[in-house]
Phi, psi and omega in degrees: 000133182283144177229179182292338181270004177106161183295332184231052187288148178300328177298315180298316181299314181300316185298317178295319177298320180298315179296322177298313180296330181291325177296312178304316179299315180296320180295315180297319175294328177292322179297320181287314185278339180079017181231150181080193179282140185233003173207161188298335183295342182267357178264150178298139184295323182300318181297314179302318184289324179295326182272344191306307184298316181294322183275352180058048180274354179055029175079007183298312182302319180295319179297323178296320179296317180293322177299319180297317183287334187252015185253012177276163187300327178268012186276167177278103186288344178292323176288324179299319180292320178300320181294312180298324176298315177297316180293319178300319178298320182289322183278326184293330176297321179286325178296318177296321179297319181295315183296321186275354180252041173061021175056053177290162180303122181284138178233161182301317183295332181285325186228072185298325181292317179296315180302312182297315182298319176292315180302318182273015173085016183294324179297311180302313180300316182296323183285309191261329182254351182255294188300310185297305179294333187272358190296350176273353182241109185300318185292322181292316180296320178299317178294323177295317181295324178293323176296317180293322182293317177301323179292321182293325180298320185273329189228109181297327180302327178293313181298318177298318179300314179292326179294332183285351183262089185298323179297321177296314182300315179292329174297321179301321180298326179292332181289342185290349176289343179271110183299330182293334183242011185302310187299316180296317181294315184294321178297316180293318178295325182295317179294322183292314181292335178296336181245359181297132185292317177251134180296135180287152174268120186297330182291353178276349179285128182299125177051055182301315178304318181291322179299311182296319180291344178278343183287139165281176185300319180297317180292319180300321179299316179293325182295332174299326179297324177289315183299328183303328179287333188264349184243356182259136177296138180302140181287118181280353178079201184247022178273197183297334181292348184277347185286157177298325180299315179291322179294317176300317178299320181293320178296328177292320180290321181253087183276333180279160180299147180285171179293326178300312179297317179298320180288329177295320176297316183301320181288319183292339180273357175281121183302132174076004187292311180295320181300318179292325176297318178297321179294324178294317185292330184254007181294135183278152181237127177280120184268135180265163176300137177089010178296319181300315179299319180296321180298320177299321178291321181298330182302329187278338185230017185289340180300324179286331180256036182285002177250118180303331176297315180297316179298325175303314180300319181293319179300314179303314180298318178297318183294321175304319182290328174297318183292327183276337182288140181291327177255314177079346188292326183287337183262350189292323184292319184295309180300321179296323178293320180295321181298325178297311177296319178302318176300319179296317181294323177294319180295329176302313182293320183293314182295325178298311182298318178295324179293320177296315180297327184286338179264004183273187183286342177264032191300315184294325177293318180294318178302316183298318182289322181293325178290315183299324180266016170057046179296317184292311177301324180294317178295325180297321181292338180269349192303308186282331186272335184227307189291314179232058180283183191284354175293113192239355184302321180285338181297340183266001179281127180260119181222171182298163182274353179300125183290346178265011183292158187273082182241171183295164182300320179299314178298312178304320181297314183295313182296319183292322177299313181293327180290327176293316178300322179298312179294327183290318185280331192300113177049045176217141187290342177294357182300331183290352174291346181284354181253165173259179185297320180296320180292327175293322174299323177300317177299319180297316181295325177295317179297319181297312180297323179275000177059043175235150178292147173294146176292149184300322181302321180289319178295323185272003180292127175286106185292347175283353182249001182276178182296151171264176173085187186280336181230141171278173185297320178300314179298318177299318180297321179297319181302310182286335178298319182290342184267348184292144172303152183312310186263014178300128182293344175296330180303324178301305183291324178298314180296323178296317182298316179289324178296320180300329179295330184269342187294159184101202177300127183300130179241114179300321178294320176300315178299312183294328174303318183276326179297318183297340178265015175075021184291321183294319181292325178294318179298314184293324176299316180296318182288315190263317194249350187275344184081016183292132181240359179289119178297321177299311179296318180295319178301314183295329178282327177294318179298315179296317178298322177300311179296324180290329190259341188305122177067013188250108184294321179299318180298318180292324175297319176296319179301313182293332177290322178281313178271077191252012177224156177298326179297314180292325181292321180294322181296320176298312181296324177301321179290323177295316183289339187291335175200104180291332178298323182279331192252358189297330182291328173292317174305316181297318177300318182291317178297316179295317179299313181301316180298321179289316183298321182292342175269001177245046186297341180278344179278115184302320181292327179291315179300321182297311182291330176296324186276337187251338186281123175305314186294317179291318183298322184293311183287341178292336181283119188300327183296330179283321175295321178295323179296313176299319183299312178304315181290323179296320180288325187289335189267359179229158169210172188302317184292337183254002182296130174229181179296334189278319187255001178295337176305326180299322179294314181295324173299316177301319179291327176297315178302315180287328176296317179294323174298320181293323177302327180264011178075018186251011180302314177305323181295320180292316178295321175298317179297323179292324175296317180297321179297317176302313182296321179296326181275359177067032175229065184302132178084341187295310184291315183289324173302314183295318179292327178295316179295320181298320182289327174297317179296320181305314179301312183296326188277311186270343180265004174293141187294340180275348185276138180266107184272356183296332180296320177294318182293316181292320185291334186248346185061024176246122183310143182291335175299325181288327176299309180298318179299314182297320181293317179301319178298314180297327183267009182301146185269350183282112183285358177264352179284130180285349181256004180260133179302322181303331180292345185247014174245117180300143185313314184296340185252015177292129174223056190259027176284159183245028182303321181298320180286340185268355176296000000 
C-alpha cells in the first residue's frame, strides 16, 4: 500500500520487521509464562503469511499449521508427506551445515530455520500430532523422524526438551520393531539419551525382551550403541568428585543399586541376549580386495561418519545401488569395503557392552556365559584377519588413553578389544581360556619341573572352551605387542591386558610362561632404550614388570642380564624416579621380593641373585628404602587420594609392615621424624601419614570393599595389614610403634574432622 513516504519506505520496512519480531517475542513469552498463544498453529494463517517474507521465515510457520491440520487420522496423508518433505528440506540444509562445520555451538542466528520451526511449535506438532497418528504409515514416520533429528542436530534445546518427555522416549523404542524405520529411530534415541539428565530404566520400555528378540543381528549391534548409555555409570570427570573421599561419601548416601546397575540386571535377564552378543562379537567378515585403501580414505572423513547408524544407512544405500545396477561390478568393491568398516564399528559397540557387564556386580554370571558361548576362542580366530590385521597406518597414531576419545573405527576396535581382555582376565580363574591346549600343557610342565603344585584354576579349566589353533589369544597379543612403535598408545592397553593375566595370587608358572617368550626383555627395552616418553605407557610397563618379577628368582636373573651396566641401571632408576605414582607398584614388588629372598639364605640360586642383581642390592640399602618411603608419603594426602595414587599409600604400608616383622618399625618412624626436621617441617609428614592411615581404615574396612586384592598382591594376610595400621594409629604416646609418639606436642594435628564430613 502506497504512503506519503513512498511505496517501499524504510520506515514501513522497519515497522513490519519490528512487528514480526514482536510476534516472536510474544510467542516466546507465552511459552515461558504458560498463558496466551504458545505455538504457530494458534495464529491466523493470513497474519503468518503477511509477515513471512519480511521475517524470512521461508513459510515454516504456515507449514507447521498445515502439518497440524493434516496429521489427524482422517486427514489427507499425501498432503502431510508433502509438508514434511518441504520442512525436512529446509531443516536438513542447516543440519548438514552444522555437521560440516566441526559441530560448533548452535545459536538461533546460525540456524534460523530450525529456530523458527521450534518457536512456532513444530517440534510439539511433530511429536504429539505427527508421530502417533502417523505411526501406521512408515514413510510418514520416517519423514517425521528426519525432521526431529535435524532439529536435534542444530539445537541442543530441542534434544533436551525431547529427552524430558519420558512418554515420548519410550514411544520411540516401540517404533524400533519396524525394520523400515529402525535406523532413523535408533539415531534419534541415541541423541536424546545422550543429553537426558536422568538415565532411563530399561525395564520401563514396553516388552523389552520381545523388542530385543525381534532385532536381527545388525539391529542388535546398533541397539548396543544405545544400551551403552544406559549401563555405564556417569563419568564424574577429574574434579573433586573423583577423589576417593568423595566417592566414599557418595556411596554412603546411595546405598541402593544405581540405575546403571539395575539396567545391567535387566539385560542379563533377557533370554539369549548374551549369547547373541557373543555371536556378534565373533562373527567373521569376508574381506574384499581394496579394503586397506578404503580404510585409508575413511580416516579423512570418519569424523562425519562417527555414528555407526549413519554408516548403516550408507551401506544400505550402496547395496541398493548395486541391486539396481545392470552390471553391479563397478559398485561391488565399495559396498563390501564399507560393510567391513561397518562390522568393525558394530563390534566396538558390542565389546563395550560386554566389557561394562564384566565389570559389574554380576561379573561371575557374565563370566560363566561368556565362557559357555566361547567368546574368547571366537575372538582368537578373528585376531589376525580382522582385529590386528596387516593394515598398520592407524597403529602409529598416538592418542589419549580415554576410551571415549574420538578415534577411527580401527583404533576404537583395537582398544575396546584390549579393554575386554583386561576385564576378562583380571582376578578371575577363566583367564586360562586365553590359552590353547598345548599352552595349558606347557604351564603344567613348568609346575612339574619346578616341583610345585598346579594352581586350582588351571586344573579346573574346561579344555573344550579354550582357544583353538597354534596360538592362544594371549600369545598372539604378545606377538603384536613387541611390534608396536615405542610411543604407540596401544602399548598401554596391551600391557594392561597382559598384566591382568598375572594379577591375583602370584603364579610362578604364569610368570615363566611369559618370561620364556621374551616379555621381560621387551619391557626393559621399552623403559630404558626405546626413548619412550609417554607416562601412561611407562606406568603400564612398570606395573606389568612388577607382576612379572614378583618373588621370581629367574626374572631377577634375567633383569640383571639385560641391565648389565651401571649406565643402564641409572637410566632405569631415572625412569622410576621421574614419577613414583607411576612406578610405585614396581617398587612394592622389589621390596616384597627382597624380603622373601633374604629369608631363603640356604638356596644357592637366591644367594647368587642377591649378590649380583643391581636392583636388589640397591633396595637392600636401608637409606634407599627410607628415601622412597618419605617421597611416597609426601606426594599424597587425604584430599587428593584417587584410585590411581592410593597405591602409593599401600606401598608405604608394605615397607612398614615388613619393617615391623623384623622389629625395625621404630627405626623407620624415627628416621621419618629426622627427615621432617631436616626439611624444617616438623610434624608435617607424620601428621599427613596419620590422616592417610585413618582414611585407609575407613576405606578398606568398609564391608563392601574387597580386601583380597591387597592380600593376593603382597602375600601378606589382610589381618596383618589391619593390625599394623592399628598399631601405627595407637594413641599411647609411650609406644615406639605409634606415629603419635614421634610428633612433638605443639605440632599434633590428629583430629578426624575431615573424615567425619
